[in-house]
Amino acid sequence: MLQKINSLKAEIEGLTASSPAEVEELRIKYLSKKGAVSALMNDFRTVPAEEKRTIGQELNVLKTLATDKINALREAVEAGQAAEADAALDLTRTAAPMPLGSRHPLKIVEGQIIDIFSRLGFSVAEGPEIEDDWHVFSALNFAADHPARDMQDTFFIRREPDVLLRTHTSSVQSRVMEKTQPPIRIICPGRVYRNEAISARAHCFFHQVEALYVDENVSFVDLKQTLLYFARQMFGPDTRIRLRPSYFPFTEPSAEMDISCNLCGGKGCSFCKHTGWVEILGCGMVDPAVLDSCGIDSKRYTGFALGMGVERITNLKYQVKDLRMFSENDKRFLEEFQSAR
Ligand code: DAH
C-alpha cells in the first residue's frame, strides 16, 4: 500500500498539461470518484489496524499533493492563455474617436481677425455691452440730434441717468482713450445691439471688431497699408482693395473699404451684384474732436480707426446666406465648422 502511494506521488509530481482540457482530464484521472487517489482511499478499508494511522496520514498527504498539483497546472495554463491574449492586442491601433465639439464660425473668424492685427502689434481691448450715451455717442462726436441716437436704432434701457446697449464697438475706443495716453494700438471684438427687425439680412444683435491706432505722425498711408495687409491675410494674396469716401461722425476723412469679390475674383458674379467688389468695413482718420473729448492732445497726436462686422466677413469666407443661422444653434450648421480653425 505504501509503495502504491509513493509511486502515485512520484507520478503526480511529474504531471504536465498544456490546455484546460488536459488539466480536466488529469483531474478526472486522479481526483474524481473513480480516480486513482479515490481508489486507494477505498482500499484503506483493507489496511490492517496497526498500519491505519501511518497509511491514513500518507493518503492525506497524497490527496493534498494531487489537489495542489492539479490546481497549479490549471493556473499555469490559464495564465499562459491570458498572456497570449495580451500579445494579440494591437497597441498601435487608433483609439476610438472622441466626439469633438466645434467652434462657432463667428468665433473662428473673430480669432482670425485678431491674429492678423496682433501680428501688426495690436492688442485686444474690451468694453461693456451695457453702456452710456457718452461712450457710444457723445465722446465720438455724434451730434445731439444724430439719427443713430433714435429709439428706432438704439435699445435704451433707461433715460436718466442714461443706460443703453452699445450699437457699435467704437465705444471701446472712447473708453481706452480716456484711460490711456498714446501710443495706442488696440483691437476690440464684441457684440453690439441695434433695434432691427430680424430677417435673413439683419439681426438685433451682431458682432464687430474695431481697431484703433493713435500715435505721433499716424497718417492715412498707415491706414491704407494696414487695410491692404488685413485684406490679403484674410482673403488671399491676390485680393485688391478700394476706398470710397464716406461719412462717420468720429473720423475725418472717412472711407468705406471694398475688396475684390473673393467668389469671382473680381470678374463679377451674383454675389457682388456683378460689380466685382464687396464692401467690408468703415474706416478713417480719428476726428481731432474725438481725441480732445477723450483727453488726448489732438495737436500732437493723430490716429486711424476702422470697424467691421464679423458676420459680414464670415459670410464672405464661408458663404452663410442667412444671418439667423449664426444664433439658432442648429447642430447641423455648427458641425460644418468642425475642421475650421
Ligand atoms: N462704428 C461703425 C459702425 O458701426 C463702423 C466704423 C466705421 C468704425 C468707421 C470705425 C470707423 O472705427 O473708423 O458702422
Short mmCIF file of C-alpha atoms and ligand atoms in Angstrom, two decimals:
data_model
loop_
_atom_site.label_atom_id
_atom_site.label_comp_id
_atom_site.label_asym_id
_atom_site.label_seq_id
_atom_site.Cartn_x
_atom_site.Cartn_y
_atom_site.Cartn_z
CA MET A 1 0.00 0.00 0.00
CA LEU A 2 2.75 2.42 0.98
CA GLN A 3 4.56 1.55 -2.20
CA LYS A 4 1.48 2.28 -4.30
CA ILE A 5 1.09 5.62 -2.54
CA ASN A 6 4.73 6.59 -3.17
CA SER A 7 4.70 5.65 -6.84
CA LEU A 8 1.45 7.59 -7.34
CA LYS A 9 3.06 10.61 -5.61
CA ALA A 10 6.03 10.46 -7.98
CA GLU A 11 3.68 10.12 -10.96
CA ILE A 12 1.58 13.12 -9.89
CA GLU A 13 4.62 15.31 -9.22
CA GLY A 14 5.76 14.79 -12.82
CA LEU A 15 2.42 15.70 -14.43
CA THR A 16 2.27 18.39 -17.15
CA ALA A 17 -0.61 19.91 -19.12
CA SER A 18 -0.84 22.48 -21.89
CA SER A 19 -4.57 23.21 -22.11
CA PRO A 20 -7.55 23.47 -19.76
CA ALA A 21 -8.93 20.29 -21.33
CA GLU A 22 -5.80 18.33 -20.43
CA VAL A 23 -5.96 19.65 -16.85
CA GLU A 24 -9.56 18.48 -16.63
CA GLU A 25 -8.58 15.03 -17.91
CA LEU A 26 -5.93 14.79 -15.19
CA ARG A 27 -8.41 15.89 -12.55
CA ILE A 28 -10.78 13.11 -13.61
CA LYS A 29 -7.95 10.57 -13.79
CA TYR A 30 -6.69 11.27 -10.27
CA LEU A 31 -9.26 13.14 -8.21
CA SER A 32 -12.73 12.14 -9.41
CA LYS A 33 -14.73 9.47 -7.52
CA LYS A 34 -13.37 6.79 -9.82
CA GLY A 35 -9.89 8.29 -9.97
CA ALA A 36 -6.60 6.75 -8.78
CA VAL A 37 -6.45 8.61 -5.45
CA SER A 38 -10.04 7.70 -4.59
CA ALA A 39 -9.28 4.04 -5.48
CA LEU A 40 -6.51 3.99 -2.89
CA MET A 41 -8.80 5.67 -0.38
CA ASN A 42 -11.29 2.83 -0.97
CA ASP A 43 -8.53 0.27 -0.37
CA PHE A 44 -7.92 1.90 3.01
CA ARG A 45 -10.60 -0.38 4.47
CA THR A 46 -8.37 -3.43 3.89
CA VAL A 47 -5.37 -1.92 5.69
CA PRO A 48 -4.55 -3.74 8.97
CA ALA A 49 -5.49 -1.72 12.06
CA GLU A 50 -1.89 -1.16 13.24
CA GLU A 51 -0.93 0.45 9.91
CA LYS A 52 -4.06 2.56 9.54
CA ARG A 53 -2.52 5.57 11.29
CA THR A 54 0.58 5.86 9.06
CA ILE A 55 -1.19 4.92 5.84
CA GLY A 56 -4.02 7.31 6.65
CA GLN A 57 -1.58 10.18 7.05
CA GLU A 58 0.21 9.26 3.82
CA LEU A 59 -3.09 9.06 1.95
CA ASN A 60 -3.99 12.57 3.16
CA VAL A 61 -0.60 13.89 2.03
CA LEU A 62 -1.17 12.25 -1.38
CA LYS A 63 -4.62 13.79 -1.74
CA THR A 64 -3.38 17.28 -0.87
CA LEU A 65 -0.45 16.86 -3.24
CA ALA A 66 -2.73 15.80 -6.11
CA THR A 67 -5.21 18.65 -5.47
CA ASP A 68 -2.44 21.27 -5.25
CA LYS A 69 -0.72 19.96 -8.36
CA ILE A 70 -3.86 19.99 -10.49
CA ASN A 71 -4.78 23.49 -9.27
CA ALA A 72 -1.25 24.72 -10.04
CA LEU A 73 -1.44 23.21 -13.55
CA ARG A 74 -4.83 24.92 -14.13
CA GLU A 75 -3.49 28.31 -13.04
CA ALA A 76 -0.41 27.98 -15.21
CA VAL A 77 -2.45 27.07 -18.28
CA GLU A 78 -4.87 29.97 -17.73
CA ALA A 79 -2.03 32.47 -17.20
CA GLY A 80 -0.45 31.29 -20.44
CA GLN A 81 -3.70 31.87 -22.28
CA ALA A 82 -4.05 35.41 -20.86
CA ALA A 83 -0.51 36.23 -21.95
CA GLU A 84 -1.33 35.01 -25.45
CA ALA A 85 -4.46 37.18 -25.48
CA ASP A 86 -2.37 40.19 -24.44
CA ALA A 87 0.07 39.54 -27.23
CA ALA A 88 -2.86 39.53 -29.68
CA LEU A 89 -3.85 43.14 -28.67
CA ASP A 90 -2.87 45.64 -31.36
CA LEU A 91 -1.46 48.50 -29.35
CA THR A 92 -0.75 50.57 -32.45
CA ARG A 93 -4.44 50.78 -33.36
CA THR A 94 -6.00 54.26 -33.27
CA ALA A 95 -8.12 54.79 -30.17
CA ALA A 96 -11.87 55.05 -30.52
CA PRO A 97 -12.64 58.52 -31.90
CA MET A 98 -13.64 61.12 -29.30
CA PRO A 99 -16.61 63.24 -30.33
CA LEU A 100 -15.15 66.73 -30.72
CA GLY A 101 -17.18 69.90 -30.46
CA SER A 102 -16.73 72.69 -32.95
CA ARG A 103 -16.04 76.37 -32.51
CA HIS A 104 -18.71 78.79 -33.56
CA PRO A 105 -17.96 80.22 -37.04
CA LEU A 106 -18.14 83.80 -35.73
CA LYS A 107 -15.55 82.97 -33.07
CA ILE A 108 -13.33 81.28 -35.66
CA VAL A 109 -13.39 84.39 -37.86
CA GLU A 110 -13.04 86.78 -34.91
CA GLY A 111 -9.93 84.80 -33.90
CA GLN A 112 -8.51 85.11 -37.43
CA ILE A 113 -9.05 88.90 -37.42
CA ILE A 114 -7.39 89.24 -34.01
CA ASP A 115 -4.45 87.09 -35.18
CA ILE A 116 -3.84 89.28 -38.21
CA PHE A 117 -3.92 92.52 -36.25
CA SER A 118 -1.83 91.13 -33.39
CA ARG A 119 0.92 90.46 -35.94
CA LEU A 120 0.90 94.23 -36.53
CA GLY A 121 1.26 94.94 -32.82
CA PHE A 122 -2.41 95.48 -31.90
CA SER A 123 -3.62 94.07 -28.60
CA VAL A 124 -7.15 93.15 -27.58
CA ALA A 125 -9.22 95.62 -25.55
CA GLU A 126 -12.76 95.02 -24.34
CA GLY A 127 -15.55 97.20 -23.05
CA PRO A 128 -19.06 96.72 -21.64
CA GLU A 129 -22.08 95.87 -23.79
CA ILE A 130 -24.30 97.86 -21.43
CA GLU A 131 -23.08 101.41 -21.99
CA ASP A 132 -23.92 105.06 -21.60
CA ASP A 133 -24.56 107.77 -24.18
CA TRP A 134 -21.19 109.43 -23.63
CA HIS A 135 -19.02 106.46 -24.67
CA VAL A 136 -21.23 105.29 -27.52
CA PHE A 137 -22.18 108.66 -29.00
CA SER A 138 -21.12 111.98 -27.42
CA ALA A 139 -17.41 111.26 -26.97
CA LEU A 140 -17.38 110.03 -30.57
CA ASN A 141 -18.65 113.34 -31.92
CA PHE A 142 -22.24 112.30 -32.65
CA ALA A 143 -24.40 115.43 -32.82
CA ALA A 144 -27.19 115.63 -30.22
CA ASP A 145 -29.76 115.04 -32.95
CA HIS A 146 -27.89 112.28 -34.81
CA PRO A 147 -30.39 109.67 -36.06
CA ALA A 148 -28.38 106.75 -34.58
CA ARG A 149 -29.48 108.01 -31.15
CA ASP A 150 -33.07 107.47 -32.14
CA MET A 151 -35.06 104.82 -30.28
CA GLN A 152 -35.53 103.12 -33.62
CA ASP A 153 -31.84 102.23 -33.77
CA THR A 154 -30.72 102.06 -30.17
CA PHE A 155 -32.02 99.93 -27.32
CA PHE A 156 -32.33 102.35 -24.40
CA ILE A 157 -32.58 100.71 -21.01
CA ARG A 158 -33.04 103.94 -19.04
CA ARG A 159 -33.07 107.67 -19.84
CA GLU A 160 -31.94 109.30 -16.57
CA PRO A 161 -29.14 108.51 -15.93
CA ASP A 162 -28.80 107.06 -19.38
CA VAL A 163 -28.16 103.34 -19.86
CA LEU A 164 -28.21 101.72 -23.32
CA LEU A 165 -26.90 98.75 -25.27
CA ARG A 166 -23.91 99.71 -27.38
CA THR A 167 -24.68 99.96 -31.08
CA HIS A 168 -21.05 99.62 -32.13
CA THR A 169 -17.69 98.61 -30.66
CA SER A 170 -16.38 102.14 -31.34
CA SER A 171 -17.42 102.78 -27.72
CA VAL A 172 -14.32 100.82 -26.65
CA GLN A 173 -12.23 103.48 -28.45
CA SER A 174 -13.54 106.21 -26.16
CA ARG A 175 -13.11 104.07 -23.04
CA VAL A 176 -9.49 103.21 -23.86
CA MET A 177 -8.52 106.75 -24.94
CA GLU A 178 -9.93 108.20 -21.72
CA LYS A 179 -7.67 105.97 -19.67
CA THR A 180 -4.54 105.62 -21.83
CA GLN A 181 -2.16 108.06 -23.48
CA PRO A 182 -0.70 107.20 -26.93
CA PRO A 183 0.80 105.14 -28.35
CA ILE A 184 -2.48 103.17 -28.50
CA ARG A 185 -2.84 100.21 -30.79
CA ILE A 186 -5.93 98.16 -29.91
CA ILE A 187 -8.36 95.75 -31.45
CA CYS A 188 -11.81 95.47 -29.86
CA PRO A 189 -14.02 92.47 -30.64
CA GLY A 190 -17.52 92.28 -29.25
CA ARG A 191 -21.26 92.02 -29.55
CA VAL A 192 -23.39 95.03 -30.46
CA TYR A 193 -27.14 95.66 -30.48
CA ARG A 194 -29.50 97.52 -32.79
CA ASN A 195 -33.22 97.75 -32.84
CA GLU A 196 -33.73 96.00 -36.19
CA ALA A 197 -36.42 93.58 -37.33
CA ILE A 198 -34.86 90.10 -37.54
CA SER A 199 -34.51 88.76 -41.09
CA ALA A 200 -32.00 86.89 -43.23
CA ARG A 201 -30.04 90.14 -43.63
CA ALA A 202 -30.44 91.91 -40.28
CA HIS A 203 -30.47 90.97 -36.61
CA CYS A 204 -31.00 92.81 -33.36
CA PHE A 205 -27.52 91.75 -32.25
CA PHE A 206 -24.37 91.07 -34.20
CA HIS A 207 -20.60 91.24 -33.80
CA GLN A 208 -17.97 93.79 -34.68
CA VAL A 209 -14.25 94.22 -34.46
CA GLU A 210 -12.88 97.72 -34.08
CA ALA A 211 -9.25 98.76 -34.48
CA LEU A 212 -7.67 101.99 -33.26
CA TYR A 213 -4.15 103.31 -33.70
CA VAL A 214 -3.16 106.65 -32.15
CA ASP A 215 0.40 107.97 -32.04
CA GLU A 216 2.53 110.83 -33.37
CA ASN A 217 2.61 111.03 -37.17
CA VAL A 218 -0.02 108.37 -37.91
CA SER A 219 -1.26 109.08 -41.44
CA PHE A 220 -3.77 107.84 -43.97
CA VAL A 221 -0.92 105.91 -45.61
CA ASP A 222 -0.60 103.82 -42.43
CA LEU A 223 -4.32 103.14 -42.54
CA LYS A 224 -4.25 102.10 -46.18
CA GLN A 225 -1.27 99.81 -45.74
CA THR A 226 -2.88 98.19 -42.68
CA LEU A 227 -6.10 97.64 -44.64
CA LEU A 228 -4.27 96.07 -47.57
CA TYR A 229 -2.30 93.79 -45.25
CA PHE A 230 -5.50 92.74 -43.46
CA ALA A 231 -7.44 92.10 -46.69
CA ARG A 232 -4.67 89.95 -48.19
CA GLN A 233 -4.11 87.96 -45.00
CA MET A 234 -7.83 87.36 -44.63
CA PHE A 235 -8.90 86.74 -48.21
CA GLY A 236 -5.71 85.73 -50.02
CA PRO A 237 -2.66 87.40 -51.60
CA ASP A 238 -4.41 88.41 -54.84
CA THR A 239 -7.07 90.45 -53.05
CA ARG A 240 -7.33 94.10 -54.14
CA ILE A 241 -8.87 96.88 -52.08
CA ARG A 242 -10.61 100.12 -52.93
CA LEU A 243 -11.57 103.02 -50.68
CA ARG A 244 -14.71 105.07 -51.23
CA PRO A 245 -15.25 108.40 -49.44
CA SER A 246 -17.86 108.12 -46.72
CA TYR A 247 -19.02 109.77 -43.51
CA PHE A 248 -18.77 108.76 -39.86
CA PRO A 249 -19.05 111.32 -37.04
CA PHE A 250 -15.85 110.11 -35.37
CA THR A 251 -13.50 110.05 -38.38
CA GLU A 252 -12.40 112.72 -40.83
CA PRO A 253 -11.77 111.91 -43.59
CA SER A 254 -13.86 108.70 -43.58
CA ALA A 255 -13.98 105.87 -46.06
CA GLU A 256 -15.59 102.54 -46.75
CA MET A 257 -13.41 99.74 -47.98
CA ASP A 258 -14.34 97.25 -50.66
CA ILE A 259 -12.34 94.15 -51.53
CA SER A 260 -12.26 92.48 -54.93
CA CYS A 261 -15.04 89.85 -54.76
CA ASN A 262 -13.46 86.72 -53.33
CA LEU A 263 -16.01 84.47 -55.03
CA CYS A 264 -15.43 85.53 -58.64
CA GLY A 265 -12.00 87.13 -58.18
CA GLY A 266 -13.39 90.49 -59.31
CA LYS A 267 -14.89 89.35 -62.62
CA GLY A 268 -18.45 89.94 -61.45
CA CYS A 269 -21.00 87.44 -60.11
CA SER A 270 -24.39 87.46 -58.44
CA PHE A 271 -22.73 87.69 -55.00
CA CYS A 272 -21.03 91.03 -55.80
CA LYS A 273 -24.02 92.11 -57.91
CA HIS A 274 -21.76 91.99 -60.97
CA THR A 275 -19.60 94.86 -59.72
CA GLY A 276 -16.53 92.76 -58.85
CA TRP A 277 -16.35 94.46 -55.43
CA VAL A 278 -17.81 93.80 -51.98
CA GLU A 279 -17.91 96.23 -49.08
CA ILE A 280 -16.32 95.01 -45.86
CA LEU A 281 -15.61 97.85 -43.45
CA GLY A 282 -15.69 101.51 -42.43
CA CYS A 283 -12.59 103.47 -41.52
CA GLY A 284 -10.95 106.87 -41.35
CA MET A 285 -8.63 109.23 -39.51
CA VAL A 286 -9.81 109.80 -35.93
CA ASP A 287 -11.55 113.19 -35.81
CA PRO A 288 -9.46 115.61 -33.66
CA ALA A 289 -12.66 116.43 -31.74
CA VAL A 290 -12.79 112.80 -30.58
CA LEU A 291 -9.19 112.87 -29.38
CA ASP A 292 -9.90 116.08 -27.45
CA SER A 293 -13.10 114.69 -25.88
CA CYS A 294 -11.12 111.74 -24.57
CA GLY A 295 -8.25 113.78 -23.15
CA ILE A 296 -5.68 113.23 -25.91
CA ASP A 297 -3.81 116.21 -27.34
CA SER A 298 -5.02 116.44 -30.95
CA LYS A 299 -2.21 118.86 -31.87
CA ARG A 300 0.39 116.28 -31.03
CA TYR A 301 -1.33 113.01 -31.94
CA THR A 302 -3.22 111.61 -34.90
CA GLY A 303 -4.81 108.24 -35.38
CA PHE A 304 -6.81 105.96 -37.59
CA ALA A 305 -9.76 103.74 -36.74
CA LEU A 306 -11.66 101.04 -38.54
CA GLY A 307 -14.63 98.84 -37.77
CA MET A 308 -16.05 95.76 -39.40
CA GLY A 309 -18.93 93.33 -38.93
CA VAL A 310 -17.80 89.80 -38.11
CA GLU A 311 -20.95 88.29 -39.66
CA ARG A 312 -20.12 90.07 -42.92
CA ILE A 313 -16.55 88.72 -43.04
CA THR A 314 -17.79 85.23 -42.10
CA ASN A 315 -20.33 85.44 -44.90
CA LEU A 316 -17.62 86.22 -47.38
CA LYS A 317 -15.38 83.42 -46.14
CA TYR A 318 -17.99 80.70 -45.69
CA GLN A 319 -21.00 81.89 -47.71
CA VAL A 320 -23.52 81.78 -44.91
CA LYS A 321 -26.58 83.20 -46.64
CA ASP A 322 -28.90 83.73 -43.69
CA LEU A 323 -27.71 85.73 -40.67
CA ARG A 324 -30.13 83.90 -38.41
CA MET A 325 -28.08 80.72 -38.79
CA PHE A 326 -25.46 82.24 -36.50
CA SER A 327 -27.76 82.36 -33.50
CA GLU A 328 -30.03 79.35 -33.99
CA ASN A 329 -27.58 76.77 -32.62
CA ASP A 330 -28.53 74.22 -35.26
CA LYS A 331 -26.02 71.42 -34.74
CA ARG A 332 -26.02 70.52 -38.43
CA PHE A 333 -24.82 74.02 -39.25
CA LEU A 334 -22.28 74.23 -36.41
CA GLU A 335 -20.79 70.82 -37.20
CA GLU A 336 -19.82 72.03 -40.65
CA PHE A 337 -17.11 74.11 -38.97
CA GLN A 338 -15.50 71.22 -37.11
CA SER A 339 -12.35 71.29 -39.20
CA ALA A 340 -12.08 75.08 -39.45
CA ARG A 341 -9.64 76.89 -37.21
N1 DAH B 1 -18.86 102.09 -35.88
C1 DAH B 1 -19.15 101.95 -37.30
C2 DAH B 1 -20.43 101.17 -37.48
O1 DAH B 1 -20.88 100.56 -36.54
C3 DAH B 1 -18.06 101.25 -38.00
C4 DAH B 1 -16.83 102.10 -38.09
C5 DAH B 1 -16.66 102.98 -39.13
C6 DAH B 1 -15.85 102.04 -37.13
C7 DAH B 1 -15.54 103.77 -39.26
C8 DAH B 1 -14.72 102.86 -37.21
C9 DAH B 1 -14.58 103.70 -38.31
O2 DAH B 1 -13.74 102.81 -36.31
O3 DAH B 1 -13.46 104.47 -38.39
O4 DAH B 1 -20.98 101.16 -38.52
#
